[in-house]
Structures are given as C-alpha cells and as structure tokens.
Coordinates of C-alpha atoms and ligand atoms in Angstrom, one line a residue:
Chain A
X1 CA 15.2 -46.7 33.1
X2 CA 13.3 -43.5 34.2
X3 CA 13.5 -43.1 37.8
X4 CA 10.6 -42.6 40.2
X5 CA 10.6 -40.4 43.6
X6 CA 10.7 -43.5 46.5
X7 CA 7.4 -42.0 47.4
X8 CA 5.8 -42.4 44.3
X9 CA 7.1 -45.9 44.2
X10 CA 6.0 -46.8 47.8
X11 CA 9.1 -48.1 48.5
X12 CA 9.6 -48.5 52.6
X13 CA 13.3 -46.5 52.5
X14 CA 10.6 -42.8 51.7
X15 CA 9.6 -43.2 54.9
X16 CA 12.4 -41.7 57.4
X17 CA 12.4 -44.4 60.5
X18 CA 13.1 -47.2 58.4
X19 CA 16.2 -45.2 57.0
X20 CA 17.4 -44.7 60.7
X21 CA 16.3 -48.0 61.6
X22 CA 19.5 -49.1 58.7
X23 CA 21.2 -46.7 59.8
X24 CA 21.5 -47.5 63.0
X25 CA 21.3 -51.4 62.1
X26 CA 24.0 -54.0 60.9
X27 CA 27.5 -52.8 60.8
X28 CA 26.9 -50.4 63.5
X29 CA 24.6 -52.4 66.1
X30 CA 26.7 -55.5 65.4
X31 CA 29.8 -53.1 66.7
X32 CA 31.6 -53.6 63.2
X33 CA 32.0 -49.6 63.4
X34 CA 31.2 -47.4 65.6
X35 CA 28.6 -44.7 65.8
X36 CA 28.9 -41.2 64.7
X37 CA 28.6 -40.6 68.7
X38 CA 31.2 -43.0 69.6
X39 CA 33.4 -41.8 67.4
X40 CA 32.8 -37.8 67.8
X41 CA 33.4 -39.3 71.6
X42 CA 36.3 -40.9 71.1
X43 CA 38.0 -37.7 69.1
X44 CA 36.5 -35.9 72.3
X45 CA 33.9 -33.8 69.9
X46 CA 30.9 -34.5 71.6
X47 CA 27.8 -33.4 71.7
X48 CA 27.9 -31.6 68.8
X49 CA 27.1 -27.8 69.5
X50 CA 26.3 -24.9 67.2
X51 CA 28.2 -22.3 66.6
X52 CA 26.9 -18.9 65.5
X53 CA 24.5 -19.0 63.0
X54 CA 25.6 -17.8 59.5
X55 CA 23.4 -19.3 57.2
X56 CA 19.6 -19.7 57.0
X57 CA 18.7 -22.5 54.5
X58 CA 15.3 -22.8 53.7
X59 CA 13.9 -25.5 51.8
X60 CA 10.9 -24.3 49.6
X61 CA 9.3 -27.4 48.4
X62 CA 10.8 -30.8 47.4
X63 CA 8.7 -30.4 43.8
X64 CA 11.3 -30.9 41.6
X65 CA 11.4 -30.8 37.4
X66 CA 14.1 -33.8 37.5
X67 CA 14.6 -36.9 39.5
X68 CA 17.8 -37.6 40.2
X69 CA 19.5 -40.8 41.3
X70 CA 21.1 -39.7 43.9
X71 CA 18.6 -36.6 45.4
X72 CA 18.7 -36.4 49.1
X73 CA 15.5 -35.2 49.0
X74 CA 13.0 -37.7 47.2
X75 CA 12.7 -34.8 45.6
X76 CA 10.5 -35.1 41.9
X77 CA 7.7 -34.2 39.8
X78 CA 4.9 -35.8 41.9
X79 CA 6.3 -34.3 45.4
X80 CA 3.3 -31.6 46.7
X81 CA 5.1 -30.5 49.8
X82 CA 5.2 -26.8 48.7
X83 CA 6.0 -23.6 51.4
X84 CA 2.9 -21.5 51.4
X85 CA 3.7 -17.5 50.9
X86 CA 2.3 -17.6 54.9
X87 CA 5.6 -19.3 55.9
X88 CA 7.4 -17.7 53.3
X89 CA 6.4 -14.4 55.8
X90 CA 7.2 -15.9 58.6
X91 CA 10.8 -16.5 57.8
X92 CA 10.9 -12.9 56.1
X93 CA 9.9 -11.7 60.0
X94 CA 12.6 -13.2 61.3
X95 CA 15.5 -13.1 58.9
X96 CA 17.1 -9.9 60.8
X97 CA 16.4 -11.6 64.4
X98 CA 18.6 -14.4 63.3
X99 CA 21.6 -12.6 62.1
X100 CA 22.2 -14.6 59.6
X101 CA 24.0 -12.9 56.9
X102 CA 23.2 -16.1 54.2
X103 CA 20.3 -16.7 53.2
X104 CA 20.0 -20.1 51.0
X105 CA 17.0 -21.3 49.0
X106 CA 16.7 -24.5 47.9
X107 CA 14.3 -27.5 47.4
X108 CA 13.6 -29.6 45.0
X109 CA 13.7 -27.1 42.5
X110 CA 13.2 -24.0 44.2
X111 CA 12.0 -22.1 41.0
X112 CA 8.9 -24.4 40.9
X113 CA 7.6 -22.9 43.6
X114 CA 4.7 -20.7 42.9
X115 CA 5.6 -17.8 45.2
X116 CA 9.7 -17.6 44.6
X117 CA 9.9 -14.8 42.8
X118 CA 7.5 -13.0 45.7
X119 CA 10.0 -14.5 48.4
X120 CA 13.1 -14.0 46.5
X121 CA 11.9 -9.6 45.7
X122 CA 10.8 -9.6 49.2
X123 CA 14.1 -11.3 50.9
X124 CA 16.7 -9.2 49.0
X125 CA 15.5 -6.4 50.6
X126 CA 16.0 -7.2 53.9
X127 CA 19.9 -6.9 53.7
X128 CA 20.9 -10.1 53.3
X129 CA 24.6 -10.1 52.6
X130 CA 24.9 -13.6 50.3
X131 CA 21.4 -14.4 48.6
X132 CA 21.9 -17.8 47.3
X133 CA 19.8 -20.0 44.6
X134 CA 20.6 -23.3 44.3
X135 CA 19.3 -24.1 40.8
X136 CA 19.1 -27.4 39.1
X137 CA 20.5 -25.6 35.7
X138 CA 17.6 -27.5 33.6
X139 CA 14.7 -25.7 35.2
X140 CA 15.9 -22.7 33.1
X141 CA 15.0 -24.6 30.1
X142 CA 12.4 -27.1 31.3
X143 CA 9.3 -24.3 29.9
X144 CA 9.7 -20.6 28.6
X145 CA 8.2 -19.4 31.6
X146 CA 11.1 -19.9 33.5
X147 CA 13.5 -18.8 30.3
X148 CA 14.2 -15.1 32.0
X149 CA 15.6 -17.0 35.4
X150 CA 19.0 -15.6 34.5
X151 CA 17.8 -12.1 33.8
X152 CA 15.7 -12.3 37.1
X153 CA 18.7 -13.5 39.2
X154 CA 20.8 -10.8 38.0
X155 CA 18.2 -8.2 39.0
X156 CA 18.3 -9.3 42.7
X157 CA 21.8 -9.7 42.4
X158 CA 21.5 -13.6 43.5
X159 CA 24.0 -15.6 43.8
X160 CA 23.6 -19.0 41.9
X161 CA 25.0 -22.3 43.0
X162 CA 24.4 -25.2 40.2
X163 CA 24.6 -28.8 40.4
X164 CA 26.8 -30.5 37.7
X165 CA 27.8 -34.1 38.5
X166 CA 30.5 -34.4 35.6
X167 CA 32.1 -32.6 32.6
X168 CA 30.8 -36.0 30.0
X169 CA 27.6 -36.4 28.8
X170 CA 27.3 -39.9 29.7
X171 CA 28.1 -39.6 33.7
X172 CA 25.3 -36.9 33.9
X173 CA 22.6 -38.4 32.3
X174 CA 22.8 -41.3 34.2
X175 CA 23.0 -40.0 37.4
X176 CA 20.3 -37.4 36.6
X177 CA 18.3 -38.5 33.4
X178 CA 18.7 -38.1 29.7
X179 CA 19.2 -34.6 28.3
X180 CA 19.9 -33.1 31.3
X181 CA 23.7 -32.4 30.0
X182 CA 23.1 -30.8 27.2
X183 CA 20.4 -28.7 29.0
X184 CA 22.9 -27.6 31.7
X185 CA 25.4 -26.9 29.5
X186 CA 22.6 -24.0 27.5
X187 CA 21.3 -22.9 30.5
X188 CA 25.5 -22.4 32.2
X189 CA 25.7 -20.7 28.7
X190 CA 22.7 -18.0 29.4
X191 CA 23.9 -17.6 32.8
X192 CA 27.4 -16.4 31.0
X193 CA 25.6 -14.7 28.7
X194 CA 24.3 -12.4 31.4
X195 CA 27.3 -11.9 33.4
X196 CA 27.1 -14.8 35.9
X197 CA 30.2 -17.1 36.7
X198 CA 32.4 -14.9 34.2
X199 CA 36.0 -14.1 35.3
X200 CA 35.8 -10.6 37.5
X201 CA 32.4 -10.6 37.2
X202 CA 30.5 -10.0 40.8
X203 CA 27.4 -11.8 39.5
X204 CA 28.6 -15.5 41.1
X205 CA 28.1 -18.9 39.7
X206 CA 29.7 -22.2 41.8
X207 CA 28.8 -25.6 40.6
X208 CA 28.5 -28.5 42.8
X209 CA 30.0 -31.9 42.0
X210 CA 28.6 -35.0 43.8
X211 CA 30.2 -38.3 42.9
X212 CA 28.0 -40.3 40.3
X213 CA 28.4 -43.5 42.4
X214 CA 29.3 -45.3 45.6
X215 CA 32.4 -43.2 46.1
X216 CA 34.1 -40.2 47.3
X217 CA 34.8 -37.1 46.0
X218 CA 38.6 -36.4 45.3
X219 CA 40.2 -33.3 46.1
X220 CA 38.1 -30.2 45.7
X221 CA 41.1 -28.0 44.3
X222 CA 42.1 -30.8 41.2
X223 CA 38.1 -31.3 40.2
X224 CA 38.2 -27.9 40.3
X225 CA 40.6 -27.7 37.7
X226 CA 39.9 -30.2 35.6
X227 CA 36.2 -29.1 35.8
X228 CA 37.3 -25.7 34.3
X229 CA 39.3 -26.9 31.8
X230 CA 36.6 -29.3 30.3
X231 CA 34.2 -26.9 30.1
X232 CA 36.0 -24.4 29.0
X233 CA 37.6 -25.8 26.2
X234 CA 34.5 -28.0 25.2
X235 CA 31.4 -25.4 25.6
X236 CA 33.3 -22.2 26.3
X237 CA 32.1 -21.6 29.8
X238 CA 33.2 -20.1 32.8
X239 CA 31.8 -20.7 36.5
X240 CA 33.8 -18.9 39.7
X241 CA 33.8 -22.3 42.2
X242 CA 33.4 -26.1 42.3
X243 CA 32.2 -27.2 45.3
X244 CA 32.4 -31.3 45.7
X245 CA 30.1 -32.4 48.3
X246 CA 29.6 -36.2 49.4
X247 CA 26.6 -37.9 49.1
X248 CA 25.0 -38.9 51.9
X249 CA 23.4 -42.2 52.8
X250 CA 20.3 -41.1 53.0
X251 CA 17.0 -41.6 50.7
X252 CA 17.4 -42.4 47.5
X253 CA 21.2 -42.8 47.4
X254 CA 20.5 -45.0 50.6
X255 CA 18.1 -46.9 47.9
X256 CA 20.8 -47.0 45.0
X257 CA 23.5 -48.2 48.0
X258 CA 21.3 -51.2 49.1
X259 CA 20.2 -51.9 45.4
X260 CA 23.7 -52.1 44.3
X261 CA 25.3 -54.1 47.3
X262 CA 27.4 -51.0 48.1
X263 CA 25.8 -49.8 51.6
X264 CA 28.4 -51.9 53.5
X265 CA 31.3 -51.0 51.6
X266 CA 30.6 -47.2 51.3
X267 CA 29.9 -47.4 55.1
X268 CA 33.4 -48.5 55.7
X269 CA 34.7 -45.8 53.6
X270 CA 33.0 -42.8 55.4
X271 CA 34.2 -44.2 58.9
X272 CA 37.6 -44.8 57.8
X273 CA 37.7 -41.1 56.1
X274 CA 36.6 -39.6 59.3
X275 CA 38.3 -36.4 60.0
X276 CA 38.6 -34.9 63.0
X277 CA 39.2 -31.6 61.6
X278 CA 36.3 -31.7 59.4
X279 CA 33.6 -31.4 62.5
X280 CA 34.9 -28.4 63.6
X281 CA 33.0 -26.9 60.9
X282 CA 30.3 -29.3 59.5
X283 CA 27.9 -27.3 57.9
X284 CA 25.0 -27.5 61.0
X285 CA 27.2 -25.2 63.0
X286 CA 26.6 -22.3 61.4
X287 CA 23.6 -23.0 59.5
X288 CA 19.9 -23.6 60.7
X289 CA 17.4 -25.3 57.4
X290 CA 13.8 -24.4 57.6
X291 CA 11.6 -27.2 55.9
X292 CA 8.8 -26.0 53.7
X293 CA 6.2 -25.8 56.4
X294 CA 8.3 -23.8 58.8
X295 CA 10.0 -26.7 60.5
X296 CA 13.4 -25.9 62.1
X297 CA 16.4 -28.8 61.2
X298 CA 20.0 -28.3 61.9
X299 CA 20.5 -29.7 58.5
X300 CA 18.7 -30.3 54.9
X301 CA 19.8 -33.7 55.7
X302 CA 18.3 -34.3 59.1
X303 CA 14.9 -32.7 57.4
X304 CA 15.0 -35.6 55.1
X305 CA 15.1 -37.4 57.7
X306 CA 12.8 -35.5 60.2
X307 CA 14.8 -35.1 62.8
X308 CA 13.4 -32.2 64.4
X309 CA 16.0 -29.7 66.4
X310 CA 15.9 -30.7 69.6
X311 CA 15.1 -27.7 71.2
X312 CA 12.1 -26.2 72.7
X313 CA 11.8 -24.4 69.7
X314 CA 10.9 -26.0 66.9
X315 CA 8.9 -23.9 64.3
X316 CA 9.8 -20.8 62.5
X317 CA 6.7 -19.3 63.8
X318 CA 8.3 -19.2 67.8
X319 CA 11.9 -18.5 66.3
X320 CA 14.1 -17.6 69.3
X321 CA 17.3 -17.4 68.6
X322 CA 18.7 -17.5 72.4
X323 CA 17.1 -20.5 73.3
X324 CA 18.2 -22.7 69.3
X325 CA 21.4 -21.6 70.3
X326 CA 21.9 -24.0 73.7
X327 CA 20.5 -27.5 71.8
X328 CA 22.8 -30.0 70.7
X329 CA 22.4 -30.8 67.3
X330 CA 20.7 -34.2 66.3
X331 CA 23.3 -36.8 64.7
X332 CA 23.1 -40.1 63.5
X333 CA 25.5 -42.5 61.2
X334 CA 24.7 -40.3 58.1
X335 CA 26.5 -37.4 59.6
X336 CA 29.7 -40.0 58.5
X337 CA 29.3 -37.9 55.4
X338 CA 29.8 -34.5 56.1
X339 CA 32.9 -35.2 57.9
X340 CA 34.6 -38.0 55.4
X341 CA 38.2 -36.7 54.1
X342 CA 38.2 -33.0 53.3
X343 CA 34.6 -32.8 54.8
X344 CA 31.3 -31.7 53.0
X345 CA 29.1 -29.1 53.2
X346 CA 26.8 -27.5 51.2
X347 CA 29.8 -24.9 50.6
X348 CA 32.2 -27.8 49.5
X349 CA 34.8 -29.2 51.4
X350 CA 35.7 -27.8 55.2
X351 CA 38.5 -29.1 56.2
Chain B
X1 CA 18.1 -72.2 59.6
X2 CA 18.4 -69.8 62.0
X3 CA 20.2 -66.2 61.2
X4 CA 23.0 -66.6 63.7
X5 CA 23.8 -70.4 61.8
X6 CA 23.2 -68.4 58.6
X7 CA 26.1 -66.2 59.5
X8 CA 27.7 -68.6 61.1
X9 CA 28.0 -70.7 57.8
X10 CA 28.6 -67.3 55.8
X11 CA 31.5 -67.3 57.6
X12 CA 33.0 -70.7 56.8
X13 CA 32.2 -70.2 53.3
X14 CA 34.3 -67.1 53.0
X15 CA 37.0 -68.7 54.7
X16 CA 36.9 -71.1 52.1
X17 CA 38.4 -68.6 49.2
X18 CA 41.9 -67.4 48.5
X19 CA 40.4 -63.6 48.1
X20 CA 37.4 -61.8 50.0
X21 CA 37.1 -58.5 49.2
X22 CA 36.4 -57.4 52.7
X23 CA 40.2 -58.5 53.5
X24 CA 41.3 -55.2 51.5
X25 CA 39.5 -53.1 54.7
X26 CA 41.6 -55.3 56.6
X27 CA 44.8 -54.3 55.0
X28 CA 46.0 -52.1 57.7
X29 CA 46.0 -55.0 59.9
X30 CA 49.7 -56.1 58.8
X31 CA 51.0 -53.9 61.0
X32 CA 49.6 -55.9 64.0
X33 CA 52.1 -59.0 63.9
X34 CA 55.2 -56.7 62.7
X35 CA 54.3 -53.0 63.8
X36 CA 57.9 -51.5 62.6
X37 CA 57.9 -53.0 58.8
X38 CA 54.6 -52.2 58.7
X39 CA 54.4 -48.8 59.5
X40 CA 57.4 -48.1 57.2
X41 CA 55.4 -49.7 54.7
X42 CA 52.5 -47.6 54.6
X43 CA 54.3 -44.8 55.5
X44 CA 56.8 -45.2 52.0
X45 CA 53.7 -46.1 50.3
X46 CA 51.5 -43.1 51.3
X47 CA 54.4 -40.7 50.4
X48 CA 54.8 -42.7 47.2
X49 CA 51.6 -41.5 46.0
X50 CA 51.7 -37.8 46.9
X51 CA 51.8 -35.2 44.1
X52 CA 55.5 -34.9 42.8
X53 CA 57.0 -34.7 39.4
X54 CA 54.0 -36.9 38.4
X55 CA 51.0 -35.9 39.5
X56 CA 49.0 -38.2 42.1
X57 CA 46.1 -38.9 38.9
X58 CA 48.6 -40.3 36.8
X59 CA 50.1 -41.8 39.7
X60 CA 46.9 -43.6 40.1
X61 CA 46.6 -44.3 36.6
X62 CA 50.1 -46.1 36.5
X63 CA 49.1 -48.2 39.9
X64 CA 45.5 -49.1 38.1
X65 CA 47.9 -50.3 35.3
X66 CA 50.4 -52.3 37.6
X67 CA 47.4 -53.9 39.3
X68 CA 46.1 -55.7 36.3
X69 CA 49.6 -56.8 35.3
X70 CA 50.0 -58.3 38.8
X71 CA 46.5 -59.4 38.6
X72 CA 45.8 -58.2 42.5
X73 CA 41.9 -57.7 43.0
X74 CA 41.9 -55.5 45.7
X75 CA 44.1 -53.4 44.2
X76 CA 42.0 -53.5 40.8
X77 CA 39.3 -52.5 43.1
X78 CA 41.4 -50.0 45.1
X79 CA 42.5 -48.1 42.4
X80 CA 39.4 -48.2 40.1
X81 CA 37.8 -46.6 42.8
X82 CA 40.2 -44.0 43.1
X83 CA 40.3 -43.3 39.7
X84 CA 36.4 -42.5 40.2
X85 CA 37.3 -40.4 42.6
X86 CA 39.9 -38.1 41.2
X87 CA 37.4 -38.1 37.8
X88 CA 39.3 -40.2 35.6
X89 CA 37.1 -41.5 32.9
X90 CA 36.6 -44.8 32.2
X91 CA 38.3 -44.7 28.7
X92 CA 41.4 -43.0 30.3
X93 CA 41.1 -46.4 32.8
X94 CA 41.1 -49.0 30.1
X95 CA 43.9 -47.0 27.9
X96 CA 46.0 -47.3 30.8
X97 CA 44.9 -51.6 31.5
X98 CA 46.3 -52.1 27.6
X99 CA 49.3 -50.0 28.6
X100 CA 49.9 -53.0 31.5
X101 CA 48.9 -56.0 28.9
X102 CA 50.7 -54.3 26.1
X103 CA 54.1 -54.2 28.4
X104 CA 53.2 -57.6 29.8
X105 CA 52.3 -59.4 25.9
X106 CA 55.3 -57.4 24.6
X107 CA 57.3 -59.1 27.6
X108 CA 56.5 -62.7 26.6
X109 CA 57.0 -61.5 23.0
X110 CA 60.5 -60.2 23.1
X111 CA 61.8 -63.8 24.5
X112 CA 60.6 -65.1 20.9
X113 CA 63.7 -63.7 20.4
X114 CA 66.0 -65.9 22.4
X115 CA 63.6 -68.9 21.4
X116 CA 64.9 -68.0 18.1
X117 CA 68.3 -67.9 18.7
X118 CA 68.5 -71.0 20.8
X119 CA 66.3 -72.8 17.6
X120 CA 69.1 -71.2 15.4
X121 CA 72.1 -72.4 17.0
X122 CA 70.7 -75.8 17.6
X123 CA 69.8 -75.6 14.0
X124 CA 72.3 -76.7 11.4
Ligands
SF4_401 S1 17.8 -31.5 40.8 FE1 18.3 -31.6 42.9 S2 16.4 -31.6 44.1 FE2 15.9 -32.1 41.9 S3 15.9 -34.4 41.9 FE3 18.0 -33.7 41.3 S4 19.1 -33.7 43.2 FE4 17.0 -33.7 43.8
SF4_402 S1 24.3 -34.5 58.5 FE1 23.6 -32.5 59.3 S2 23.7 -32.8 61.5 FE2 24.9 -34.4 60.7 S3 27.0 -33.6 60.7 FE3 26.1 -33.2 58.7 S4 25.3 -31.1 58.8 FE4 25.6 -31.9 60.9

C-alpha cells in the first residue's frame, strides 16, 4: 500500500495538539508511568537546560521525494512548507553570532528545496567547521537534475549523513516504499565513486539506522558491524559511521504505533529504557533547529510538534544568543526517546 | 456502559486467562515476595546473556530457540523482539525455531528406540 503524508490524508494525529493530547493521555494521566518530568525529577535532572550550543539544525522544507513509514516529519511529496532564500539570509546573518560550529540541513528532502544550492555555496563560506546534508540517498536518483548531488557535495566539502533502515531489500522497502533499496544502494555507490564514505577518505558519509518497527535499536557498535559487512560484501560499499537513532512517537510512527496496537507496549519500553546517563547529552543541549520559516525549536522533534522555545526569543530574525541560552527546554513524553538505552540523537547513540 | 465499567470488566476478563501479555512488563515484580532469589535471578540471568565466548546475537538466537521448545509466550515475544533489535532477520529466526523442533521431534524419536526394544524382548 502506498503511503500518504497524515496531512494529505486528513488524518487528526497531522495536527500537533492531538499528538500531545496522547501523549500526555492514558498510560501517563492514568499514572501507569510517569512523565518525562517526573521522571527527569525523580533522577534529579530537571528542568532540562541547554548547554552550549554546538549545532545549528535547520529544517529547509518538509517537501520530501519519498514518504516514509516512519518520517517524523509528515514529510512527502504534497508538503509546501518550503524556507524562502529571505530566511535562508537570516540564518546566514547569524550563523557566526551563534557559535555554532555545525551546521545541519535537513528537511524533508533538503535537496528539493529550490534555493539549496544558494544556501549551501553561501553557508560554507562562513566557516562552518562540520557542514552536514542529511540526504535521503534516492533524491540523487529520483531526476537527472539532481544526478551531480555527489559532485556538488564534494565541491563544498559537505558532509553527508544518509538514512538506510536495513542491509535487505525487503526491510527497506517497506518501511520506506518500493525501490527505494536498490536506489540507495546506486546513489551510496556514486557517493564512493567520488570519494565520500571511502576508508581514509576526509569526504564523510554516516548512515543512520532507525528500527523498521515498534522496537529499539540494538547496540550502535554491532549494527555497525554487521551494517559494514553486508554492504560491503553484497554491493561493495564503504560508509565511515552508523548512527542508530530511535524512533520517536511522534507523527506518523505515532500513527503506525496506534494502527498496529503497539503505542502501549512501545511506551513501556522507552520508560523502562530510561537512562539517566543519556540526558546529560540529549541532542537539544547542544543543538538549536530552525523550522523552515525561521522558527526557533530546541529540537526537530519539538518543531513537529510546534513547541516553540520557550524563550522571549523565538524567531531567527531576533536571534539572541544570551537570552536562548537561560530557557528551559520544552519536553513532553516523546522525549522518552532520545534518552531510551544508549540514548538517541541525531548523531547516534549518547550514552 | 460506562468507560470506568468498561474497564472495569476489561479487567475481569483478563483475569480470566492463564497468559496476558502485559504480565511479561510485570516480570520484575518476582522480586517483591522473595527479594534475595530474585535479585540473584536476574542478576545470573542478565550476566548470562552478556557477550562471552558466544556472542550476545547468537545468545539470543539460542534463547529464541529454547522459547518455542518450552512453549513460553512472553519469552517468544521477548526474544523475537530482541532479535529485531540486534538485526537478526527473520529467516535467521525461523532457522533457529526448527533448530528447537528438530531437537525436540528428534527427542520423541530417539525413544522409538527403547519402544523397540521393549516390543523386541516382549516379542518371541
Ligand atoms: S526520506 Fe526522511 S524526510 Fe523523507 S519521508 Fe523519509 S524519513 Fe521523512
Ligand atoms: S525530543 Fe527534543 S527536547 Fe525532548 S529530549 Fe529529545 S532532543 Fe530534547
């Protein structure tokens, strides 16, 4: 069955209150588990504070050539929410001022965007230390325009961080739609062919892993491994890193969790995986997102779910970097995910 | 029928079979009414299942086995789940189930043997 962006469906879960409102409903208002607050309380982490900020992600338009399963972001063909070169300027003004010295694009599929390749030319030359792309792999080969994307990341000497649920056919295509395996295996081939991902070489590719299903990830070291040696000996490809990050329950994998009677179940599994050592470096403490109309989250996640920072600033356009650092940052039971087992981040495992 | 009756009669009709797959969340409770066992339980049991000789993925493998021969759900469910979770395939997962029912049909086989023997010497 082809999958449709909640949106596009109409389906009540696209809008982001009635996600907090299930959130925040059942196991956790009966008192079955407690909340994220209670128990950051009880481990005596709370509120949770940022750190210094290291990483500026910025979220350039939930369009998206593929519609995933699991996508965090409703993200899909029919999404319009596009970042306008305007805001694309803003952020370019203020990248020095934060300090940042990461600067993360992603989307949807960030390439889709009409003024990228403006934003990415511009951006690298502000001195950015890690330039990172997070690239859906098939984008390369969804239409010949976007066929020199390897050549073009090399040139700007990006960094490229891929999704690739699973080393089979089968797991990937259903999790992220049919064909989409052997197109990321051709496109991980033309990044080789270029230099990216290959052993030595300074041109870095990482993959990310999310589970294709209610579960967890295992260990990010073994996946690692075994992620390696599938792809090498199958395809013949290299990539540097394997990042395995959790799914959250939050749009459509909230959707696929209800659907498939899971929600309780993977609920119990994220509270009972809660690791105190994991929020010490949950990704919002040293990152700040930026949604595509210049909206400041401490999280992709909580822009999904537009949760604003809660801060008297709030938009790229009064950035202040003093004044984001002293908020607390805005949780609610989906946070369960970033701090389940090893943690998650979008760089992998923290703990 | 009001929700709180509805849950209330949810209830009583889980109470009413042997297994509820919530009870495997509930596992941990054991140690309640016999902390000392308990703990060394799933304290020997955790360490059972660290990497060693074997690794912990075939460790999980055998268990996923063993599960099915001793026919316990939550541990079917246990350990299919954590075979998701290290990666393990699904055909890796059913090779290892006719691993348990090849051991276990092999088992009721191999007393054939005695069955013949007591047939012989009964047998003039
Ligand atoms: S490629 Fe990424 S952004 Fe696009 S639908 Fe899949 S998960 Fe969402
Ligand atoms: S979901 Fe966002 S706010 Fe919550 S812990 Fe994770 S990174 Fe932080």
């Amino acid at each position: 069955m082809k999958i449709q962006s909640l949106k596009k469906r109409n389906s009540d879960l696209s809008q982001s209150e009635r996600q907090l409102q299930i959130l925040s409903n059942g196991l956790f208002a009966d008192g079955e588990l407690p909340t994220f607050k209670e128990r950051l309380e009880r481990a005596g982490k709370a509120p949770l504070t940022p750190g210094k900020l290291e990483i500026l992600q910025v979220n350039v338009g939930y369009m998206c050539n593929q519609v995933c399963a699991h996508c965090h972001v409703d993200a899909g063909p029919d999404r319009k929410e596009i970042m306008t070169r305007d805001t694309m300027k803003e952020i370019l003004s203020v990248i020095e001022k934060t300090g940042a010295h990461t600067l993360d694009l992603t989307g949807g599929a960030p390439e889709m965007n009409p003024d990228f390749r403006w934003f990415v030319e511009e951006a690298s030359k502000v001195g950015i230390s890690d330039f990172i792309v997070r690239s859906n792999l098939t984008i390369i080969k969804a239409n010949k325009k976007y066929a020199d994307l390897p050549e073009f990341f090399k040139k700007h000497g990006i960094h490229v961080v891929s999704s690739m649920p699973h080393w089979t056919r089968g797991k990937t295509d259903k999790q992220r739609g049919d064909g989409v395996f052997d197109k990321s295996i051709q496109a991980l081939k033309d990044l080789n062919a270029v230099g990216y991902g290959m052993p030595g070489s300074g041109l870095k590719l990482d993959l990310v892993y999310n589970p294709s299903g209610a579960f967890l990830p295992g260990n990010q070291a073994s996946l690692e491994k075994e992620f390696k040696k599938a792809l090498l000996e199958d395809f013949g490809i290299h990539f540097h890193e394997l990042f395995a990050i959790t799914n959250l329950p939050i749009s459509r994998f909230l959707d696929y969790l209800i659907a498939s009677e899971n929600y309780e179940d993977y609920m119990y599994n994220l509270v009972d995986a809660f690791n105190p050592a994991a929020v010490d470096n949950v990704m919002c403490t040293n990152t700040l997102s930026v949604s595509w109309d210049g909206w400041l989250y401490d999280c992709d996640f909580n822009q999904m779910l537009e949760m604003k920072v809660q801060s008297a600033v709030q938009h790229i356009s009064d950035f202040n970097m003093e004044i984001l650092q002293n908020r607390k940052i805005a949780i609610c039971q989906h946070c369960y995910g970033c701090t389940a087992g090893a943690g998650s981040s979008c760089q992998g495992s923290v703990a | 029928m009001n929700l709180e009756r509805i849950k209330y009669f949810n209830i009583n009709l889980m109470e009413k079979t042997y297994y509820n797959p919530s009870d495997l969340r509930k596992f941990k409770n054991i140690t309640e009414w016999s902390e000392e066992l308990g703990e060394k339980f799933f304290e020997y049991y955790g360490k059972v299942f660290e990497e060693g000789a074997l690794s912990a993925r075939e460790k999980s493998l055998i268990a996923l086995a063993v599960s099915h021969v001793v026919q316990c759900p939550y541990c079917i469910d246990a350990y299919t789940q954590d075979g998701l979770q290290r990666g393990i395939n699904r055909e890796e997962m059913m090779e290892a189930v006719h691993v348990g029912a090849a051991i276990q049909s092999g088992a009721t086989l191999v007393h054939g043997v005695q069955m013949m023997n007591k047939y012989n010497k009964l047998s003039m």
